[in-house]
GROMACS .gro file of C-alpha atoms in nm:
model
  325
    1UNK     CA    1   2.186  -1.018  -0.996
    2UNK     CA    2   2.409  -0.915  -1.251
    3UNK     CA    3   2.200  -0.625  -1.304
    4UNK     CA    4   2.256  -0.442  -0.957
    5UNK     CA    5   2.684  -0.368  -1.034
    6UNK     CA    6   2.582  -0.262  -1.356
    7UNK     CA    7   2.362  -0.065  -1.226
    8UNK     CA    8   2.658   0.147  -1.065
    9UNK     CA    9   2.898   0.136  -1.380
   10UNK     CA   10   2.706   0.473  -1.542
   11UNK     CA   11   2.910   0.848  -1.523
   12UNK     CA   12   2.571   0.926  -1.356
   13UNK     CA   13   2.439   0.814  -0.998
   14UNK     CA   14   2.107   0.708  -0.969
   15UNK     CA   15   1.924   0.825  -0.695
   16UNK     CA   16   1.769   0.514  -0.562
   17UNK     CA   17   1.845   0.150  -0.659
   18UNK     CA   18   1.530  -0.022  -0.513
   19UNK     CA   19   1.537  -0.404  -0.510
   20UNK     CA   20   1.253  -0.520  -0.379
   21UNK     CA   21   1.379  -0.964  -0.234
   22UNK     CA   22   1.120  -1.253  -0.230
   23UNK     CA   23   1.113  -1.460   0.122
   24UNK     CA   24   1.251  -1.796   0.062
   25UNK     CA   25   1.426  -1.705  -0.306
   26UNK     CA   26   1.686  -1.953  -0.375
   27UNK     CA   27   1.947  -1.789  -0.572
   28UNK     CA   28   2.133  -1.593  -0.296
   29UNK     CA   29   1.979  -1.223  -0.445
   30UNK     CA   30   1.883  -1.095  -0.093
   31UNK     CA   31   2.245  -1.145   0.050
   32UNK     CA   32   2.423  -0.990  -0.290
   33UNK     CA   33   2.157  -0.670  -0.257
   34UNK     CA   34   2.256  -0.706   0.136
   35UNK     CA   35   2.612  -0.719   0.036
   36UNK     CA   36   2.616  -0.383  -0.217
   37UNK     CA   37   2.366  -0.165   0.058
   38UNK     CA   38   2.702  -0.168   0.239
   39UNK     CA   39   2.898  -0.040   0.014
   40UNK     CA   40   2.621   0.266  -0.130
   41UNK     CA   41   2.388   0.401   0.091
   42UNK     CA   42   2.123   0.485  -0.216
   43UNK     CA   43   2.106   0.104  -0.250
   44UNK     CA   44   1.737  -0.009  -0.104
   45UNK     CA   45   1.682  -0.347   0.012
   46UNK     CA   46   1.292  -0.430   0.071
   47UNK     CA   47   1.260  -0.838   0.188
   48UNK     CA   48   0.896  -0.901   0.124
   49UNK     CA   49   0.695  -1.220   0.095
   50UNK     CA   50   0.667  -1.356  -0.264
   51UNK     CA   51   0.396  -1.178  -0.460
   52UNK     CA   52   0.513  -1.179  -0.849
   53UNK     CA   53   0.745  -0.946  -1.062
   54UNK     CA   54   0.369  -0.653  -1.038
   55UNK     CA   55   0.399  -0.625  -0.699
   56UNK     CA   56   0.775  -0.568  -0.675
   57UNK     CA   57   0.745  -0.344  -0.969
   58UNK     CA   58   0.468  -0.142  -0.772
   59UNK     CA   59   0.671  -0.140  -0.446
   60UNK     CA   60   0.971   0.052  -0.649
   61UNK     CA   61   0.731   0.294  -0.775
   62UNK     CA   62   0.643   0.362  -0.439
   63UNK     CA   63   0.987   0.368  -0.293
   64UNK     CA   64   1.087   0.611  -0.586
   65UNK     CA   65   1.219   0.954  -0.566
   66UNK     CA   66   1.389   1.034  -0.850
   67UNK     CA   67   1.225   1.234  -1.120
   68UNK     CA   68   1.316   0.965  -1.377
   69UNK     CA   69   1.186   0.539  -1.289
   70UNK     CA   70   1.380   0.309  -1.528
   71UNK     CA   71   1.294  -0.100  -1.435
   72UNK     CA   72   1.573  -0.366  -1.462
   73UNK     CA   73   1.494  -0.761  -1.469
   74UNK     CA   74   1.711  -0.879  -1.180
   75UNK     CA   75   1.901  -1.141  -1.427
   76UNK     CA   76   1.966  -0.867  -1.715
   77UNK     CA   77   2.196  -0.604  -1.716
   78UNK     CA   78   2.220  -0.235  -1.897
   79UNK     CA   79   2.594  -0.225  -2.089
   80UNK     CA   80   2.868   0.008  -1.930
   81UNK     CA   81   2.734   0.411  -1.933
   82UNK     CA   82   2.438   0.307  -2.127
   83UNK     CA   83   2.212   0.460  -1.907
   84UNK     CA   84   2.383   0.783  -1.855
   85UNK     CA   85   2.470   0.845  -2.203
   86UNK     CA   86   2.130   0.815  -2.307
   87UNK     CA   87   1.977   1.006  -2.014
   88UNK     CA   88   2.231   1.302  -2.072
   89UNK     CA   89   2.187   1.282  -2.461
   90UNK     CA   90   1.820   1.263  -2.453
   91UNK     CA   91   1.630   1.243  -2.168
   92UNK     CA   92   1.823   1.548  -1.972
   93UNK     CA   93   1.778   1.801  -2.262
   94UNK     CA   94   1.404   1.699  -2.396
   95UNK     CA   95   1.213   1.623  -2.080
   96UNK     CA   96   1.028   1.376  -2.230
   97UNK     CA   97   0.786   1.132  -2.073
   98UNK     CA   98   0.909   0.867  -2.190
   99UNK     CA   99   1.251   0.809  -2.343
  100UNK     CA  100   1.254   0.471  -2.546
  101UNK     CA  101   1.596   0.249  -2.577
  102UNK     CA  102   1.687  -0.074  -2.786
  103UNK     CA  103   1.786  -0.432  -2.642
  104UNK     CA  104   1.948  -0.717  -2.726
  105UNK     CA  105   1.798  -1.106  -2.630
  106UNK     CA  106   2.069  -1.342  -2.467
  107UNK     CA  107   1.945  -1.691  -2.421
  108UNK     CA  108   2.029  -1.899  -2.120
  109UNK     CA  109   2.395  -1.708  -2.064
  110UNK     CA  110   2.564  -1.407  -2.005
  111UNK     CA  111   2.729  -1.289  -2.290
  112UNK     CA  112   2.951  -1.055  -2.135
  113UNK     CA  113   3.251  -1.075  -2.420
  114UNK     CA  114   2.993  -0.985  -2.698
  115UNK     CA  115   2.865  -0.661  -2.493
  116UNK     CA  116   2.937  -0.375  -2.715
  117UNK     CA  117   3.045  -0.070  -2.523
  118UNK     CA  118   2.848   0.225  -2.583
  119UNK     CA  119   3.114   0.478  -2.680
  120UNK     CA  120   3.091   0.315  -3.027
  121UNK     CA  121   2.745   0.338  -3.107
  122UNK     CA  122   2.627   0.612  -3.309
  123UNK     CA  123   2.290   0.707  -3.123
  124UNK     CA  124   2.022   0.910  -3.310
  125UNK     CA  125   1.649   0.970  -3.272
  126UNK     CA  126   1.463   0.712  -3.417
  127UNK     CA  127   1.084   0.940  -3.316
  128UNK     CA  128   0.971   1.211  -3.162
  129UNK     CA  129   0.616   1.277  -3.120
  130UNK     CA  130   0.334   1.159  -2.867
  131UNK     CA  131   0.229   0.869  -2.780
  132UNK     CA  132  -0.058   0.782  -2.982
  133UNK     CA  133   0.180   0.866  -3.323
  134UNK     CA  134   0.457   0.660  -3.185
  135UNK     CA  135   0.180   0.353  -3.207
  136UNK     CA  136   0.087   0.482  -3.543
  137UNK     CA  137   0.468   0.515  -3.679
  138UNK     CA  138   0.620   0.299  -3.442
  139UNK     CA  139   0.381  -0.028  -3.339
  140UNK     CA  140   0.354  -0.144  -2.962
  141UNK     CA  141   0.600  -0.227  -2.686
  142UNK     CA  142   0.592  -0.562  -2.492
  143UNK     CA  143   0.876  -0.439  -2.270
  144UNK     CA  144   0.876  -0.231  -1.990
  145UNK     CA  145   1.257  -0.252  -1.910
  146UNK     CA  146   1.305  -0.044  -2.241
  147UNK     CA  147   1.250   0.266  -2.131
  148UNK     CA  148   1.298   0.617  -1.875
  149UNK     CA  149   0.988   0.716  -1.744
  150UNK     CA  150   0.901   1.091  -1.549
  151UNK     CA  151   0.835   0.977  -1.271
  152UNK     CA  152   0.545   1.301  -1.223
  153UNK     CA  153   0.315   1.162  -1.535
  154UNK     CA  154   0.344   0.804  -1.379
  155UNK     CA  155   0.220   0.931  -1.064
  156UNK     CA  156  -0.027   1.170  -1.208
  157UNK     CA  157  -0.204   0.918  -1.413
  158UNK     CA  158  -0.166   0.670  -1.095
  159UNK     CA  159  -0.062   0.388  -1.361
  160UNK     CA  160   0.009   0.048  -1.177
  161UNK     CA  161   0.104  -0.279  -1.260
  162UNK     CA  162  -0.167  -0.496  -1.267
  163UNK     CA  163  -0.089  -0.838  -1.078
  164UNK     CA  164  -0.126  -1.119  -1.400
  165UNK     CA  165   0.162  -1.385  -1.469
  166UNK     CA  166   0.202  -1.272  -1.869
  167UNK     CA  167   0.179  -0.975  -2.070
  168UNK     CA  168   0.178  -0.699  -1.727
  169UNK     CA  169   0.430  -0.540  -1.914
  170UNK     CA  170   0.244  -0.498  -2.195
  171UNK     CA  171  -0.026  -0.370  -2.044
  172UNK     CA  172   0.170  -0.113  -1.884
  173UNK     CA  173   0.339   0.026  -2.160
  174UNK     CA  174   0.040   0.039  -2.342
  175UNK     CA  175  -0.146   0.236  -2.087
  176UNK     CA  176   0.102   0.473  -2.055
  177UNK     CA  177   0.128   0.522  -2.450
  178UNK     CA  178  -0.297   0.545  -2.477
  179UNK     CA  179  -0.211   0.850  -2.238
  180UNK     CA  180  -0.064   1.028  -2.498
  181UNK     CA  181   0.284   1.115  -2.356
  182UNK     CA  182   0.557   1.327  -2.460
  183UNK     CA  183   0.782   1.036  -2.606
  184UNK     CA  184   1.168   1.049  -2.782
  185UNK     CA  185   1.313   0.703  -2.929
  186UNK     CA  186   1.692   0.622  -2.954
  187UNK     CA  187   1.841   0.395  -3.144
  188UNK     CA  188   2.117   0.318  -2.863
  189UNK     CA  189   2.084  -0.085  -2.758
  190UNK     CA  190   2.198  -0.028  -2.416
  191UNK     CA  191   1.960  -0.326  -2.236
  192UNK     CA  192   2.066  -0.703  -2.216
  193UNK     CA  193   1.763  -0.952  -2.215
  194UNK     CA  194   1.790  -1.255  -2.059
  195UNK     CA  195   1.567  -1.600  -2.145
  196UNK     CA  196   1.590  -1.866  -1.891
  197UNK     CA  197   1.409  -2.217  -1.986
  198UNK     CA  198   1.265  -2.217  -1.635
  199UNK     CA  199   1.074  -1.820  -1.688
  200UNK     CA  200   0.729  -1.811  -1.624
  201UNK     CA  201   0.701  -1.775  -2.040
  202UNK     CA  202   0.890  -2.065  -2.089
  203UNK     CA  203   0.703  -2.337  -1.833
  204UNK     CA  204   0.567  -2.634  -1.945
  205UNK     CA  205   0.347  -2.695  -1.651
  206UNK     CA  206  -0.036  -2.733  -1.720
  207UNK     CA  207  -0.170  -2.532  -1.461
  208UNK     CA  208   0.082  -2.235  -1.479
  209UNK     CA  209  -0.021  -2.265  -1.886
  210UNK     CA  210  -0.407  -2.214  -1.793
  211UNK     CA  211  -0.304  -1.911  -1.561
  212UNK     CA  212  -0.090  -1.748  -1.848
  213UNK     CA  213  -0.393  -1.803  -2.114
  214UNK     CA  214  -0.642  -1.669  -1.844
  215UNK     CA  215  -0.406  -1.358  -1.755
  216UNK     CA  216  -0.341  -1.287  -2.156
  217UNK     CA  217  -0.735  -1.282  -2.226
  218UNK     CA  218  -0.768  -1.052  -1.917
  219UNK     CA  219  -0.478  -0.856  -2.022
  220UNK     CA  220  -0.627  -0.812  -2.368
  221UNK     CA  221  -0.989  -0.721  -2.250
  222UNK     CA  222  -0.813  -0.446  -2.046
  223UNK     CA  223  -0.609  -0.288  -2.357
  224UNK     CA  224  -0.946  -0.311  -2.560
  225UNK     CA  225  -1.168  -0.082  -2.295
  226UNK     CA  226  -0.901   0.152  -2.315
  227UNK     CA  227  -0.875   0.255  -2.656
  228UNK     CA  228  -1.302   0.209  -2.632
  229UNK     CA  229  -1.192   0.530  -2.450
  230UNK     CA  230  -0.956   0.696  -2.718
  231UNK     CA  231  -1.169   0.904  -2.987
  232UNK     CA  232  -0.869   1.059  -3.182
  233UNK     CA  233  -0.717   0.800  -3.419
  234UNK     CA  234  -0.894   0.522  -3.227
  235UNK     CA  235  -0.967   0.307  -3.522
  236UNK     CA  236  -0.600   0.343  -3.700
  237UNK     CA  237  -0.461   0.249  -3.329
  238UNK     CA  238  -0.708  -0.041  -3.288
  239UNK     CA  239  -0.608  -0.194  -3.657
  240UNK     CA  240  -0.219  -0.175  -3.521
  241UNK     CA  241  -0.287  -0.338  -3.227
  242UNK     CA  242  -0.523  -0.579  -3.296
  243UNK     CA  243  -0.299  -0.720  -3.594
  244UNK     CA  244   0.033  -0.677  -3.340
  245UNK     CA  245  -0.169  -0.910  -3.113
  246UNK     CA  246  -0.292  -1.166  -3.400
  247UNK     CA  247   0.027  -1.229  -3.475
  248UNK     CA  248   0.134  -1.292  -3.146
  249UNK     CA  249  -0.099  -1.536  -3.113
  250UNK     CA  250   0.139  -1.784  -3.229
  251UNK     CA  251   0.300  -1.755  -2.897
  252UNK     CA  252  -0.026  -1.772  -2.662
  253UNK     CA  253  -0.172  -2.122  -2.848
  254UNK     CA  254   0.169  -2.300  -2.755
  255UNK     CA  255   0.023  -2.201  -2.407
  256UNK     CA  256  -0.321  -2.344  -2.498
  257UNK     CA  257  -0.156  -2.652  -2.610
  258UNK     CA  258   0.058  -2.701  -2.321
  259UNK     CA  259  -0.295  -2.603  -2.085
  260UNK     CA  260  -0.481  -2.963  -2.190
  261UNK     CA  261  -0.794  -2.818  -2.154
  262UNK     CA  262  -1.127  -3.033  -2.201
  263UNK     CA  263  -1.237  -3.003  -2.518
  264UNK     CA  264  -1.583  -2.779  -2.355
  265UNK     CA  265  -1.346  -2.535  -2.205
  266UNK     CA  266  -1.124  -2.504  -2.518
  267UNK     CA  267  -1.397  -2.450  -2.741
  268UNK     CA  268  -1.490  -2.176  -2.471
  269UNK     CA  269  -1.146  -1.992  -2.446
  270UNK     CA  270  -1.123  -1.971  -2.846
  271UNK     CA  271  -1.437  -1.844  -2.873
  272UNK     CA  272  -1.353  -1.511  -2.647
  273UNK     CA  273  -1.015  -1.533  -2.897
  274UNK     CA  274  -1.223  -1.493  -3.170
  275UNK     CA  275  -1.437  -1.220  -3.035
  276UNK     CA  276  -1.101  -1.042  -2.945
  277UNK     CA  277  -1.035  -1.091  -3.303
  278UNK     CA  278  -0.652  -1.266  -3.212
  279UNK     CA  279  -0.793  -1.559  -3.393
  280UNK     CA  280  -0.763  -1.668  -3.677
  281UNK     CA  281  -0.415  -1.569  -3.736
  282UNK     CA  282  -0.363  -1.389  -4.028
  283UNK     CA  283  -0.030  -1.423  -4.162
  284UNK     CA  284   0.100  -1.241  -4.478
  285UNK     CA  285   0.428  -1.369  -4.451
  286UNK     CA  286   0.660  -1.592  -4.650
  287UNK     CA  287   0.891  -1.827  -4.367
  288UNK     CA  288   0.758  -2.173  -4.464
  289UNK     CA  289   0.769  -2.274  -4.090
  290UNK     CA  290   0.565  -2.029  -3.937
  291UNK     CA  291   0.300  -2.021  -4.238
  292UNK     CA  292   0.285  -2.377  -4.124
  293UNK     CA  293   0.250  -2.350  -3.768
  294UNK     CA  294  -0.017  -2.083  -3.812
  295UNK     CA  295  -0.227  -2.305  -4.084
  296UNK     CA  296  -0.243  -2.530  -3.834
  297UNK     CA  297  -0.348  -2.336  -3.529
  298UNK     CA  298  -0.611  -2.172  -3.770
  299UNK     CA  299  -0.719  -2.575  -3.852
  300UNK     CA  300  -0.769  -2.685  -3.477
  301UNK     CA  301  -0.929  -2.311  -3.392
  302UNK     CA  302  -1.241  -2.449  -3.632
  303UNK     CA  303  -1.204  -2.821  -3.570
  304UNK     CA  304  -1.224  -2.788  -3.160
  305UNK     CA  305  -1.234  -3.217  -3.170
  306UNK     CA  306  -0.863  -3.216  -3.287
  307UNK     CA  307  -0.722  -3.028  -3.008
  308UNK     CA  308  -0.697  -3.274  -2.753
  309UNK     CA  309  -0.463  -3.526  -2.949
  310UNK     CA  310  -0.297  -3.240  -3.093
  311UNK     CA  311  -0.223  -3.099  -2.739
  312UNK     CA  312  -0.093  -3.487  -2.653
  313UNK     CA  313   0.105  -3.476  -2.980
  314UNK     CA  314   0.294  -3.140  -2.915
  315UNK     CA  315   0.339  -3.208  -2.528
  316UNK     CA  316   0.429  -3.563  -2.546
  317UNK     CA  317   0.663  -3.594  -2.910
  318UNK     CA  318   0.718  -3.276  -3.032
  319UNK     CA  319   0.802  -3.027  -2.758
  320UNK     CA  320   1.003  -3.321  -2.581
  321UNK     CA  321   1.201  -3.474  -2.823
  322UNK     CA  322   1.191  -3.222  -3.122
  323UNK     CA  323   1.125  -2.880  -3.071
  324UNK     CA  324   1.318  -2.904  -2.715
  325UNK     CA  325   1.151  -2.584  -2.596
   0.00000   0.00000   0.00000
């Protein structure tokens, strides 16, 4: 909960810190957001019964008054004034939509003595436009913690966070950019991202694996009806995205892999790949390692009868005793 001080160490006050507390969590969260409602009074604390990161994410939006929502992962944390520096700088004097930000990813640790205080950075504005030329210029956000959002065009375009275990905030940010918003980008890295081994992206469990895969198809099903929807520069968005999500493919067949599906079912599952057009990968790229790894997810994506040993292979050898992921 190193987010929730941080929170407070920003020239400006927010108007409501919303921290929504699972029934039964483990790592002492409700009593420090207990602890700090004491001390501010803006400082919400909302127990509710454990229904994933979308439905605490929803409950803040409804708790909201402020005319700006920014989202913080309970374990990461927003650098000293970030926030205000980039609100006054940007987001106070444009009135955008959407005012983007920059992060940096801290594995397994807080990295507190690396944290680069603000004051030094030079900020500038890496785009201003709308949102459909930011996707053009700019690609396609998986984050939604990397950004201000009005909290008006949220509510006016009644966009929620569907309830899947992988890629929600993908699909939110994506929604929100088909909509065509007012949007500014700043170079200022202000947000700290923090991997645990234990996330929800990292498991290793079999079933959680098959819920991520099934979420991800869903997920990009959902993106695809939307730009079925978008006339202006459909087909130049489309060709961005669909390549963004190609690539990231990469990432998605570790969860295949990890699933051990019957060989029936994962025949099935790379079949609505394919027709989603995230398989094959294509890969233009010159890193040895990942021109390897993607040769070989393109060999087992025609050869369905090698995916079972291969699954034991990575599971078993690899992920346990090499890769150590």
């Amino acid at each position: 909960m190193y987010s929730l001080p941080q929170s407070y160490n920003q020239t400006s006050k927010c108007k409501r810190c919303i921290c929504p507390n699972a029934y039964g969590s483990t790592d002492n969260s409700g009593q420090i957001c207990q602890h700090y409602t004491i001390l501010y009074n803006n400082i919400i604390l909302i127990n509710q019964i454990n229904q994933g990161v979308s439905a605490a994410r929803n409950l803040g939006l409804e708790m909201a008054r402020g005319k700006f929502i920014c989202f913080v992962d309970g374990d990461d944390y927003l650098i000293s004034n970030g926030l205000s520096i980039v609100f006054n700088s940007y987001t106070l004097k444009d009135n955008p939509d959407v005012t983007i930000y920059q992060r940096y990813i801290i594995k397994n640790h807080f990295d507190y003595l690396a944290e680069e205080k603000i004051e030094r950075q030079r900020g500038k504005r890496l785009f201003v436009g709308n949102g459909h030329n930011y996707i053009l210029n700019q690609g396609l956000i998986f984050n939604v913690t990397l950004a201000f959002f009005k909290r008006s065009f949220l509510m006016e375009n009644n966009l929620k966070f569907l309830n899947y275990t992988i890629a929600e905030d993908f699909l939110f940010f994506t929604s929100v950019l088909l909509l065509n918003p007012a949007i500014i980008s700043t170079s200022y890295n202000i947000y700290r991202y923090i991997v645990h081994e234990n996330s929800i992206t990292t498991t290793r469990s079999s079933k959680q694996a098959q819920k991520c895969v099934h979420d991800y198809l869903s997920v990009m099903k959902n993106i695809q009806q939307q730009l079925s929807n978008i006339n202006d520069k459909a087909q130049s968005i489309y060709n961005i995205y669909t390549k963004a999500m190609n690539l990231n493919s990469f990432y998605i067949y570790k969860k295949i892999l990890i699933a051990n599906y019957s060989t029936s079912t994962y025949t099935s599952i790379i079949n609505e790949f394919k027709k989603a057009k995230l398989l094959p990968i294509i890969h233009t790229g010159t890193n040895l390692k990942c021109i390897i790894g993607y040769s070989i997810i393109n060999i087992l994506t025609y050869i369905p009868i090698l995916y079972k040993p291969t699954s034991f292979i990575y599971n078993r050898i690899l992920a346990k005793y090499i890769l150590k992921l």
